[in-house]
PDB file of C-alpha atoms and ligand atoms in Angstrom:
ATOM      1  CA  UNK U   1      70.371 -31.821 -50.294  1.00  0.00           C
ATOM      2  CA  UNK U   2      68.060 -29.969 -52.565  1.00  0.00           C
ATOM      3  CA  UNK U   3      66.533 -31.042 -55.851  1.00  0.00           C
ATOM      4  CA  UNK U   4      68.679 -30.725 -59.167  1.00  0.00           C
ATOM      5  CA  UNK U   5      69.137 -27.542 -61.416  1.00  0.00           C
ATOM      6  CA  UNK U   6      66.394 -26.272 -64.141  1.00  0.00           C
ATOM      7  CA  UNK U   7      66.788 -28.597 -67.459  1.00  0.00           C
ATOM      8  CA  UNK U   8      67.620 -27.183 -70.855  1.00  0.00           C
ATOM      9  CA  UNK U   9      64.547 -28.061 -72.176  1.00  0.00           C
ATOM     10  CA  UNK U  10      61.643 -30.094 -70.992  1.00  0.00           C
ATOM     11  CA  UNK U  11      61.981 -33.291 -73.672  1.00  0.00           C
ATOM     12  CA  UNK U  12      63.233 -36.403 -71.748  1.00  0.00           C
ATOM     13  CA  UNK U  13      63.850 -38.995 -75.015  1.00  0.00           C
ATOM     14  CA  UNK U  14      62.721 -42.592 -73.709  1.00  0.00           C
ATOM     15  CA  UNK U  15      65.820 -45.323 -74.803  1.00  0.00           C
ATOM     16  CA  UNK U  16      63.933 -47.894 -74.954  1.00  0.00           C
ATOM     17  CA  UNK U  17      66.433 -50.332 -75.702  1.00  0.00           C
ATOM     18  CA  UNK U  18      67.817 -53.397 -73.722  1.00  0.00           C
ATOM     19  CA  UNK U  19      71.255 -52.798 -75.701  1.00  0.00           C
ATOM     20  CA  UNK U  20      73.821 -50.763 -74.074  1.00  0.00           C
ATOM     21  CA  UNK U  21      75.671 -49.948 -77.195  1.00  0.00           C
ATOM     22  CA  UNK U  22      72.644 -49.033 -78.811  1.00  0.00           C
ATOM     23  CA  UNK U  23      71.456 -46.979 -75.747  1.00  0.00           C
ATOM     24  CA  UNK U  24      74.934 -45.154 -75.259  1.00  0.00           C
ATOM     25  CA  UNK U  25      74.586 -43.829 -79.407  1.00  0.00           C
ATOM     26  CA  UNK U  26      71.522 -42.569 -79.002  1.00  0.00           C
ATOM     27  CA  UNK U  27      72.531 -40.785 -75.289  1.00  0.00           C
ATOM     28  CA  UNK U  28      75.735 -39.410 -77.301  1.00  0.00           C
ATOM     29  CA  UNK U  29      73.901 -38.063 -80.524  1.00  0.00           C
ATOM     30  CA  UNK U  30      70.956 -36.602 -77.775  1.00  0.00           C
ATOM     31  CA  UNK U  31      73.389 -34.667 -75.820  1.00  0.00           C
ATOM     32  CA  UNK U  32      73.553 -31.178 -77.153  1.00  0.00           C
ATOM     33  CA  UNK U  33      69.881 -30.899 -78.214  1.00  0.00           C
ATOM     34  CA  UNK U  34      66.888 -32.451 -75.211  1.00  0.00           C
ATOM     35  CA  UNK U  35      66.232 -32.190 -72.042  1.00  0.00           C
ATOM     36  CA  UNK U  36      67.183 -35.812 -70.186  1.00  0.00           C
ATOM     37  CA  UNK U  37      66.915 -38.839 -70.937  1.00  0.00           C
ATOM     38  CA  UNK U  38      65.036 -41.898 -69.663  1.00  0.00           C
ATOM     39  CA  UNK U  39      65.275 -45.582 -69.005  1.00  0.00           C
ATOM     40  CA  UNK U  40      63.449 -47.947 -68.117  1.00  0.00           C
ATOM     41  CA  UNK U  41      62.543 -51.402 -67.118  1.00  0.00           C
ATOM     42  CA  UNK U  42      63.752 -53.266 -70.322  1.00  0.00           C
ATOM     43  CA  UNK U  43      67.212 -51.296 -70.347  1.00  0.00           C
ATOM     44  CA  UNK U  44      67.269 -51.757 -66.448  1.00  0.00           C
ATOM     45  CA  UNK U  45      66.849 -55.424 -66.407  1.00  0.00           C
ATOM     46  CA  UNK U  46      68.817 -55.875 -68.774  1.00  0.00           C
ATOM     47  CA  UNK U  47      72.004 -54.049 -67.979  1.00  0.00           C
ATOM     48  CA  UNK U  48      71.732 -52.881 -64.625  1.00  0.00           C
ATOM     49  CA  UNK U  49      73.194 -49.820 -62.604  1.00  0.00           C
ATOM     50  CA  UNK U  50      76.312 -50.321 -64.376  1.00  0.00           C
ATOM     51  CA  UNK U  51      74.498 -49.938 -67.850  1.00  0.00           C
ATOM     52  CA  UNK U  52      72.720 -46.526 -66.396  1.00  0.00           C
ATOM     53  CA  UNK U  53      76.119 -45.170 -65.403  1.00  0.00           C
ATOM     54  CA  UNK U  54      77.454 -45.813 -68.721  1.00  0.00           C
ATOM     55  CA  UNK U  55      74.819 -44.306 -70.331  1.00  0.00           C
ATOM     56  CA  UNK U  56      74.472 -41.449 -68.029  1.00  0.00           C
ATOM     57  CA  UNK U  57      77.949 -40.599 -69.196  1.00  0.00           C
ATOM     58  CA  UNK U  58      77.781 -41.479 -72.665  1.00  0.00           C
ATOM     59  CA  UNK U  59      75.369 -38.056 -72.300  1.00  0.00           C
ATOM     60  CA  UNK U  60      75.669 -35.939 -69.695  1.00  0.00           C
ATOM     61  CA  UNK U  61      72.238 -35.168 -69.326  1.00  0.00           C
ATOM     62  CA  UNK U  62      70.080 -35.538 -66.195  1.00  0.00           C
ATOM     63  CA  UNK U  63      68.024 -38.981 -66.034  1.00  0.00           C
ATOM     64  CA  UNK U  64      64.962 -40.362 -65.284  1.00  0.00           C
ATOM     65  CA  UNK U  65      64.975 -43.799 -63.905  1.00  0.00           C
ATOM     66  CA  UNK U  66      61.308 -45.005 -65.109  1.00  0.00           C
ATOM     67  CA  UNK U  67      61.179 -47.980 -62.475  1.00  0.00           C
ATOM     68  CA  UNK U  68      57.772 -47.594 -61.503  1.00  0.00           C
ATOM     69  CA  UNK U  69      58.386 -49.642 -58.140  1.00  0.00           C
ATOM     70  CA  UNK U  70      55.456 -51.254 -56.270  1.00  0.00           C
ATOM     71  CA  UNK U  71      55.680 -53.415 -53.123  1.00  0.00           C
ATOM     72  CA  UNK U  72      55.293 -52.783 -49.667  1.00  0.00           C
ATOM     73  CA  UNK U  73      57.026 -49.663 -47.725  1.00  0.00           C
ATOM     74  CA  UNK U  74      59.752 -51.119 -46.513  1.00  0.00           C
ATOM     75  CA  UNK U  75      61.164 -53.092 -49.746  1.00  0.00           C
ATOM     76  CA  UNK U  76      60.283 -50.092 -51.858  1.00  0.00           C
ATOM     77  CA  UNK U  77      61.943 -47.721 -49.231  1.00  0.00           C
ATOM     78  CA  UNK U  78      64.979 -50.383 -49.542  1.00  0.00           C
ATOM     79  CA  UNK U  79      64.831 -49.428 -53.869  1.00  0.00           C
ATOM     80  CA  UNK U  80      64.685 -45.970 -53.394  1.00  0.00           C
ATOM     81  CA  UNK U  81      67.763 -46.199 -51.363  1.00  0.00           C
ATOM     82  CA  UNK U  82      69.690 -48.439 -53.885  1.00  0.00           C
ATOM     83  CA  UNK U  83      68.996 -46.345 -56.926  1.00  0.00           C
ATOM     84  CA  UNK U  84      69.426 -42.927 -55.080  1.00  0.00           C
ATOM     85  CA  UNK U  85      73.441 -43.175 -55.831  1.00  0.00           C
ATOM     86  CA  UNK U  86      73.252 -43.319 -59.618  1.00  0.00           C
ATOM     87  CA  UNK U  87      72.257 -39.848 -59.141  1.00  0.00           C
ATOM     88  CA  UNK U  88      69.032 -39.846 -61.245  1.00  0.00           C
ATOM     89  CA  UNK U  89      67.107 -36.615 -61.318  1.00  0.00           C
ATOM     90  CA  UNK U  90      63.888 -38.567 -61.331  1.00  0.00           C
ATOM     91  CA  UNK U  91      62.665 -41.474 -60.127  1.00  0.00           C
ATOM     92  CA  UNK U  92      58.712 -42.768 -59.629  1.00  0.00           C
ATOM     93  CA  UNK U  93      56.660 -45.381 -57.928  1.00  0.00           C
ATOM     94  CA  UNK U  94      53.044 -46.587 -58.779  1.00  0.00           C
ATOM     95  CA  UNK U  95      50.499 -43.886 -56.771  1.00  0.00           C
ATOM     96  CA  UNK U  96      48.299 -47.131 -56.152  1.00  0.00           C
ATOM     97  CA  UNK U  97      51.060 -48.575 -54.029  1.00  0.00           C
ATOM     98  CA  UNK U  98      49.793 -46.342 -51.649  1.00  0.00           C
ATOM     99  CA  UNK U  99      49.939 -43.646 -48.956  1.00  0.00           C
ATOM    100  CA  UNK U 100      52.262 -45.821 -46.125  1.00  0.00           C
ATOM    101  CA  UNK U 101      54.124 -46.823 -49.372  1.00  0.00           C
ATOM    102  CA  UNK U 102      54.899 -43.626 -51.229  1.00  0.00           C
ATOM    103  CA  UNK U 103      55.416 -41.958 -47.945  1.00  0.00           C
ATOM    104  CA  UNK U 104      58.666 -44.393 -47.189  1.00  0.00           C
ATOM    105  CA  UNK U 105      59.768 -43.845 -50.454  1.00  0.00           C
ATOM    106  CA  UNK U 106      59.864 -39.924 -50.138  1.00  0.00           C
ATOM    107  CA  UNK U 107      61.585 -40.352 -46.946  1.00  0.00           C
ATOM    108  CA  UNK U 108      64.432 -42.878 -48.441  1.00  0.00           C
ATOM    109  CA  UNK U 109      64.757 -40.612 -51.090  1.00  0.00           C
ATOM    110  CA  UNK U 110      65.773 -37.838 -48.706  1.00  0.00           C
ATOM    111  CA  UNK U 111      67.433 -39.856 -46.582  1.00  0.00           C
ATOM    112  CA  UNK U 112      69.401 -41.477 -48.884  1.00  0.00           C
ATOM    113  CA  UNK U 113      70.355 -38.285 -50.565  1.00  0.00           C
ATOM    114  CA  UNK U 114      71.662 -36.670 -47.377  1.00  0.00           C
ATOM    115  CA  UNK U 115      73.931 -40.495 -46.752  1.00  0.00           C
ATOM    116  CA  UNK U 116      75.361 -40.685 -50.181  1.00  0.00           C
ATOM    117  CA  UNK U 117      75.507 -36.733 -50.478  1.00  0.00           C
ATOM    118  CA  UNK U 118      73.808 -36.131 -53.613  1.00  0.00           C
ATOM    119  CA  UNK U 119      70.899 -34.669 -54.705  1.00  0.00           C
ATOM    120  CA  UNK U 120      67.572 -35.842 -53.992  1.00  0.00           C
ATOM    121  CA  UNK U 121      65.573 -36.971 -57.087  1.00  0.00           C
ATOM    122  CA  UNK U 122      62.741 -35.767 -58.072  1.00  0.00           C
ATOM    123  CA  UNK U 123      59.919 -38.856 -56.875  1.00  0.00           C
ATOM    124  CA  UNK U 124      57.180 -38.893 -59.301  1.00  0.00           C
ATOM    125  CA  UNK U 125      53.670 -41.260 -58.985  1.00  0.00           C
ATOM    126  CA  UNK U 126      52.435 -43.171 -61.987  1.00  0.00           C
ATOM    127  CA  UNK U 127      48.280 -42.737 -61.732  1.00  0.00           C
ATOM    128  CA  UNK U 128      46.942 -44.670 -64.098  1.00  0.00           C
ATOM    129  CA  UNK U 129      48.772 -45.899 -67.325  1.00  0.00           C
ATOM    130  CA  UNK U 130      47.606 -44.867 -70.526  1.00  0.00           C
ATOM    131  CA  UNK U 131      47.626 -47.931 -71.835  1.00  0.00           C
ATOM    132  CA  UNK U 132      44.673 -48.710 -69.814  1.00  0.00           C
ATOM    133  CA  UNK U 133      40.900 -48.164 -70.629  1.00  0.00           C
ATOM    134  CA  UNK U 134      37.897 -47.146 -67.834  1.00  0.00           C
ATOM    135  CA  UNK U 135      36.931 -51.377 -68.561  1.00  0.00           C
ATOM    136  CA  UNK U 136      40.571 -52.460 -68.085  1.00  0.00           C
ATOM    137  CA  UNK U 137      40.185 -50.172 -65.078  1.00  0.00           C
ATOM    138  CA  UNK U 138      36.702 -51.758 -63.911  1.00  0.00           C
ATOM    139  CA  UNK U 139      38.570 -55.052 -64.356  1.00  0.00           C
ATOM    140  CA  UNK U 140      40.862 -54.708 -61.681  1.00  0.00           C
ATOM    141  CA  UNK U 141      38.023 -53.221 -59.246  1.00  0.00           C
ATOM    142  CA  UNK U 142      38.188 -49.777 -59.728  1.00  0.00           C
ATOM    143  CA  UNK U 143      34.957 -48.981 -60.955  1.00  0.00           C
ATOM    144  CA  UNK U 144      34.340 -45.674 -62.516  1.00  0.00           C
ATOM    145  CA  UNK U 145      36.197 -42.918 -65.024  1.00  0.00           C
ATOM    146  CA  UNK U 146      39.627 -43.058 -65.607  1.00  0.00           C
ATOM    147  CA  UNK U 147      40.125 -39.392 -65.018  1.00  0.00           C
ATOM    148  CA  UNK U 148      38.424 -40.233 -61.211  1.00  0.00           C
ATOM    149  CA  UNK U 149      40.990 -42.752 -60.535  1.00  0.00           C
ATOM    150  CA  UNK U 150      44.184 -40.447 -61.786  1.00  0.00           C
ATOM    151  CA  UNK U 151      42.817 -37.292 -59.885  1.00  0.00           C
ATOM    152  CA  UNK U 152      42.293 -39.328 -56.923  1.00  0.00           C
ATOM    153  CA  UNK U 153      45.977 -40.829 -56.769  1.00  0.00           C
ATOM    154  CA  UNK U 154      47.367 -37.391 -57.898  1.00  0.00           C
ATOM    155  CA  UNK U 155      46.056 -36.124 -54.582  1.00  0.00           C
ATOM    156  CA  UNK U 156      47.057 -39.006 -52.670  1.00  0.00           C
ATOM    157  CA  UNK U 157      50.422 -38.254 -54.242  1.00  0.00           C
ATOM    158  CA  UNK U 158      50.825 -35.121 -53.100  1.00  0.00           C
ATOM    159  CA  UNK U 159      49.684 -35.259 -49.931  1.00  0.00           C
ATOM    160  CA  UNK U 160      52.311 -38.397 -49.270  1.00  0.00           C
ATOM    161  CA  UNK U 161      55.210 -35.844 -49.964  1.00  0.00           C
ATOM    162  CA  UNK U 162      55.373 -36.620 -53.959  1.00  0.00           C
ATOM    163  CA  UNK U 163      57.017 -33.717 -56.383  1.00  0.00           C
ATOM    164  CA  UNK U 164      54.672 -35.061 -58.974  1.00  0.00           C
ATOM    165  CA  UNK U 165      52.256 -37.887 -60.906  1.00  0.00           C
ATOM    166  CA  UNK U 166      52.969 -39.065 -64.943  1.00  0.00           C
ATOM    167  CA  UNK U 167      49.437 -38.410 -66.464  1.00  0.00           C
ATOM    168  CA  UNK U 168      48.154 -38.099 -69.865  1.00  0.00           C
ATOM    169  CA  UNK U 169      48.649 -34.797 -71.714  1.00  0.00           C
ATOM    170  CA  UNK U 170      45.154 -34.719 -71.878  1.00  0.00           C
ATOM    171  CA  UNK U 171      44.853 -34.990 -68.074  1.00  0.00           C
ATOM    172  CA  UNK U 172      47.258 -32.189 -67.322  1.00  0.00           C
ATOM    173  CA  UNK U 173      45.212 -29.022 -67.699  1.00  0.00           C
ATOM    174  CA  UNK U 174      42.734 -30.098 -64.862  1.00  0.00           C
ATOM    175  CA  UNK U 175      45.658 -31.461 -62.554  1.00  0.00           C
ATOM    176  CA  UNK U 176      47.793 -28.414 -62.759  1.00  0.00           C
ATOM    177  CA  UNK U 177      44.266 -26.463 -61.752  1.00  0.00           C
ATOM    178  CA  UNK U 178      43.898 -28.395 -58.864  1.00  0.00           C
ATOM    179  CA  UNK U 179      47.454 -29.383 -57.786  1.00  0.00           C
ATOM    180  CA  UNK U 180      49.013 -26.199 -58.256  1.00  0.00           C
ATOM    181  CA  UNK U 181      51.290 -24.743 -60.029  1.00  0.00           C
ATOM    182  CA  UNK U 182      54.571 -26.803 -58.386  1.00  0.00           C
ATOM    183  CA  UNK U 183      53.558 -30.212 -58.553  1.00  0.00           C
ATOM    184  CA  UNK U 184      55.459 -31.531 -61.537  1.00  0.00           C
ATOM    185  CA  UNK U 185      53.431 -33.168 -64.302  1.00  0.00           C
ATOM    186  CA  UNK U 186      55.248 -35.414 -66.930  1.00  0.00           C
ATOM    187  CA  UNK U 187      53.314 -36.639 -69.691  1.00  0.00           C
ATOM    188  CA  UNK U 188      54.254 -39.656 -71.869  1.00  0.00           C
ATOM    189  CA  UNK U 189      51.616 -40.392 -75.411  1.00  0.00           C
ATOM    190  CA  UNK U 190      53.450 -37.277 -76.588  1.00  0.00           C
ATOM    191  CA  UNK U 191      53.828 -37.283 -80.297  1.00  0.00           C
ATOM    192  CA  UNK U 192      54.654 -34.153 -83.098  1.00  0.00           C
ATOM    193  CA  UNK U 193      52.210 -33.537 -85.350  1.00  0.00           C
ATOM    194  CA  UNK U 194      55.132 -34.902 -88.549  1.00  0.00           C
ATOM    195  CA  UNK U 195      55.321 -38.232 -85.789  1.00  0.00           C
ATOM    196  CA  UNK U 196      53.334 -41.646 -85.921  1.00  0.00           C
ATOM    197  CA  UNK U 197      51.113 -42.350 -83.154  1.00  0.00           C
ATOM    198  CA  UNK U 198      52.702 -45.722 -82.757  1.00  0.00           C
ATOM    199  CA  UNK U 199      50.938 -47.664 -80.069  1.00  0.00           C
ATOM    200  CA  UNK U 200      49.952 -44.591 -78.275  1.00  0.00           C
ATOM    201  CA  UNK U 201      46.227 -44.259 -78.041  1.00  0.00           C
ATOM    202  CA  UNK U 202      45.530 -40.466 -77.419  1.00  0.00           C
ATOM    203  CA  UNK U 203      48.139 -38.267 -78.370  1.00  0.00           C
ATOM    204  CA  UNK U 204      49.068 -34.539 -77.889  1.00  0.00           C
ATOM    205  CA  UNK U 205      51.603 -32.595 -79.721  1.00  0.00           C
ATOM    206  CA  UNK U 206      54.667 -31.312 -76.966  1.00  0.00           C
ATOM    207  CA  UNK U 207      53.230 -27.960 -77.358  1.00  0.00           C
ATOM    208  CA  UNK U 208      50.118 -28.128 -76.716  1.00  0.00           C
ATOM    209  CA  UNK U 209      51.036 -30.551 -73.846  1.00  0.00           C
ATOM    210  CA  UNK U 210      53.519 -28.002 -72.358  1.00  0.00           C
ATOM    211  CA  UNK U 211      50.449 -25.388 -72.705  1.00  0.00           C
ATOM    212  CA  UNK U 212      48.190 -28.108 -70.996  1.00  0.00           C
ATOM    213  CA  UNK U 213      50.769 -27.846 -67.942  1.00  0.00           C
ATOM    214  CA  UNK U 214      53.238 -30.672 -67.961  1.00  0.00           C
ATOM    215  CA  UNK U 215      56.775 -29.717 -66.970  1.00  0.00           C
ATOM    216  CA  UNK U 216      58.293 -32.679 -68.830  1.00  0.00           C
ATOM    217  CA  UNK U 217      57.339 -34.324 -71.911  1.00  0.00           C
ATOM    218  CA  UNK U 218      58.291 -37.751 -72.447  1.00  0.00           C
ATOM    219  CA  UNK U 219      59.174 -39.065 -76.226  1.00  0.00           C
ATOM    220  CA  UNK U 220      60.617 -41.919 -77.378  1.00  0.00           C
ATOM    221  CA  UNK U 221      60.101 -43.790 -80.795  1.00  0.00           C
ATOM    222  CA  UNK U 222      59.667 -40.368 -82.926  1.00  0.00           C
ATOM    223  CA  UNK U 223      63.402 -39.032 -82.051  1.00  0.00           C
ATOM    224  CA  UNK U 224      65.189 -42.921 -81.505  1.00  0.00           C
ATOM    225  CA  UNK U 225      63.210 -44.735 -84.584  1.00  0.00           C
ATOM    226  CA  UNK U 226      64.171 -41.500 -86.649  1.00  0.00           C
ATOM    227  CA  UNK U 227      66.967 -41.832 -89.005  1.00  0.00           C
ATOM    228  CA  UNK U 228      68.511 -38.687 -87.912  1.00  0.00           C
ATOM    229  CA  UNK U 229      67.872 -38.920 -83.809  1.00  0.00           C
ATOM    230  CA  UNK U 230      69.774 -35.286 -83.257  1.00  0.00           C
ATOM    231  CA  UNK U 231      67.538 -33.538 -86.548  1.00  0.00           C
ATOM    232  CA  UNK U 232      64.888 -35.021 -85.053  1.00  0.00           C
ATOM    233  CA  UNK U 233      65.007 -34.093 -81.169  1.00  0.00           C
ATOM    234  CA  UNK U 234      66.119 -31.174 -82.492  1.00  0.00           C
ATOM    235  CA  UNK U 235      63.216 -30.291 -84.725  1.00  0.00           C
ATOM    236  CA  UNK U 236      60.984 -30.873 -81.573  1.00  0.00           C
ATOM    237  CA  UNK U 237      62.302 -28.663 -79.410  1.00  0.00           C
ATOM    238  CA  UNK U 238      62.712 -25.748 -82.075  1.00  0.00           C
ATOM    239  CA  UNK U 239      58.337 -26.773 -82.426  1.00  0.00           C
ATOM    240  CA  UNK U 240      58.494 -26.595 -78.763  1.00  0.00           C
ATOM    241  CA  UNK U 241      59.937 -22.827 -78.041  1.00  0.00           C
ATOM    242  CA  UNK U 242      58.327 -21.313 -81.866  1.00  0.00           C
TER     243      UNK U 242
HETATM  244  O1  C5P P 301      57.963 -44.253 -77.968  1.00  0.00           O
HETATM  245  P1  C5P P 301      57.015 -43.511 -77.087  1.00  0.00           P
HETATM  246  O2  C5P P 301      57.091 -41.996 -77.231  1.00  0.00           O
HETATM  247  O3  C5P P 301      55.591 -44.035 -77.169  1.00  0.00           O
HETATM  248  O4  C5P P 301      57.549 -43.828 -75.611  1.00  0.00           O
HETATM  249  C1  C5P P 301      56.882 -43.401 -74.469  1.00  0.00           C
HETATM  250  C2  C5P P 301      57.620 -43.827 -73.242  1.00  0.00           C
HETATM  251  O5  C5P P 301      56.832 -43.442 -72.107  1.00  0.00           O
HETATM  252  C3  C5P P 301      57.847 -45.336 -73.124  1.00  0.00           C
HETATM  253  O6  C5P P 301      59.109 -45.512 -72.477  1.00  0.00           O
HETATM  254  C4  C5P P 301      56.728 -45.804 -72.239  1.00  0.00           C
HETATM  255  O7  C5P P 301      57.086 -46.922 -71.474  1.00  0.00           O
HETATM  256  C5  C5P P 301      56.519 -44.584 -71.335  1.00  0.00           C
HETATM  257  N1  C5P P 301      55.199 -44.488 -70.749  1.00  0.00           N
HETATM  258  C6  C5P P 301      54.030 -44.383 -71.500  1.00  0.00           C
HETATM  259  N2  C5P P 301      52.826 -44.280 -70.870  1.00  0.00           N
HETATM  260  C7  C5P P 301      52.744 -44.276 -69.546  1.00  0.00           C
HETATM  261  C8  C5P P 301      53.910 -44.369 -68.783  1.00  0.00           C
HETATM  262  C9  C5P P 301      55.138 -44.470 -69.426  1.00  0.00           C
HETATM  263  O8  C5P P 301      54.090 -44.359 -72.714  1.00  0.00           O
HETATM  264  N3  C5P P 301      51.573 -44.135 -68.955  1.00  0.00           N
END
């Protein structure tokens, strides 16, 4: 099975929700305007596979499953294989995991594709979050820059049969140099310039983070904590074709 169809747009609005009616709204009044959607852990945990169908339908659009699983080959190979029915068009592990690990999961994803007949997600590695700091970094072991430590498990993604890494916005022009131009870069800490920051450290405006390279932009609290969440996924991608 090949890889889903081009998106509409590249804006995936994070529901970052653990309500399912709240989640469902916001996938409803999204539909017509970005790219995908995603969900994550505290929707996942919450309301389960059943939750993700709903909300898959409430919108139509394609999804990204934001799991981020890490554990050893064979139990995330098994997670792979149990999400790869929901038909997500993405799905991701953590690149530190590593090579053995991401490896497995590229293979469940195709072979779980080709059982359940469906097409094969897109399997994305998380580098390093952006949450995290070079000390948080040197805290853990990993001594050096952050920007060391995302380039390294970039390459390590890519040579373990990963489509792509999430990365900073501000990480994406020097990736796409040296990754090429089909390894898929989504970028989270993506905020309009009308937007708060939020908690989001070091921000980049969806344009100039599509110009950096990334192929999908990830935003959450400016369209969902908007009054109007259409006017306002809307105004971003108008800002993101002008
Ligand atoms: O509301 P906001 O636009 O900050 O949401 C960003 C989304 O991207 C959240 O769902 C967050 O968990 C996710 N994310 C992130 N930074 C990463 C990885 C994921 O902000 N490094």
């Amino acid at each position: 099975m090949t890889t889903a169809p081009k998106l509409r747009n590249p804006v995936f609005c994070a529901l970052d929700t653990p309500d399912l009616g709240i989640a469902t709204s916001w996938a409803a009044k999204l539909a017509d305007t970005v790219g995908g959607v995603k969900l994550g852990l505290e929707f996942f945990n919450a309301q389960g596979p059943k939750g993700v169908s709903e909300v898959m339908r409430a919108s139509g659009l394609p999804l990204f499953l934001d799991l981020k699983f890490h554990d050893i080959p064979n139990t995330v190979s098994g997670a792979v294989k149990s999400v790869v029915p929901l038909k997500p068009f993405m799905i991701n592990v953590h690149a530190i995991g590593g090579q053995a690990m991401m490896e497995a999961a590229a293979r469940a994803s195709r072979d779980a594709a080709e059982t359940y007949m469906v097409d094969r997600p897109l399997l994305i590695g998380v580098t390093v979050l952006t949450s995290m700091d070079e000390s948080d970094l040197n805290e853990t072991g990993i001594v050096g820059a952050v920007f060391d430590q995302v380039r390294r498990l970039a390459e390590l993604a890519k040579i373990s049969g990963l489509d792509g890494v999430v990365c900073s916005p501000h990480e994406a022009e020097i990736l796409r140099r040296d990754l090429g131009p089909n390894f898929k870069l989504i970028t989270p800490g993506v905020r309009p310039a009308w937007a708060a920051a939020n908690d989001q450290k070091r921000v980049m405006t969806p344009h100039d983070a599509v110009a950096a390279g990334a192929d999908y932009v990830v935003i959450g609290r400016p369209i969902t904590a908007a009054p109007d969440q259409a006017a306002a996924a809307k105004r971003i991608v108008m800002e993101l074709a002008a």
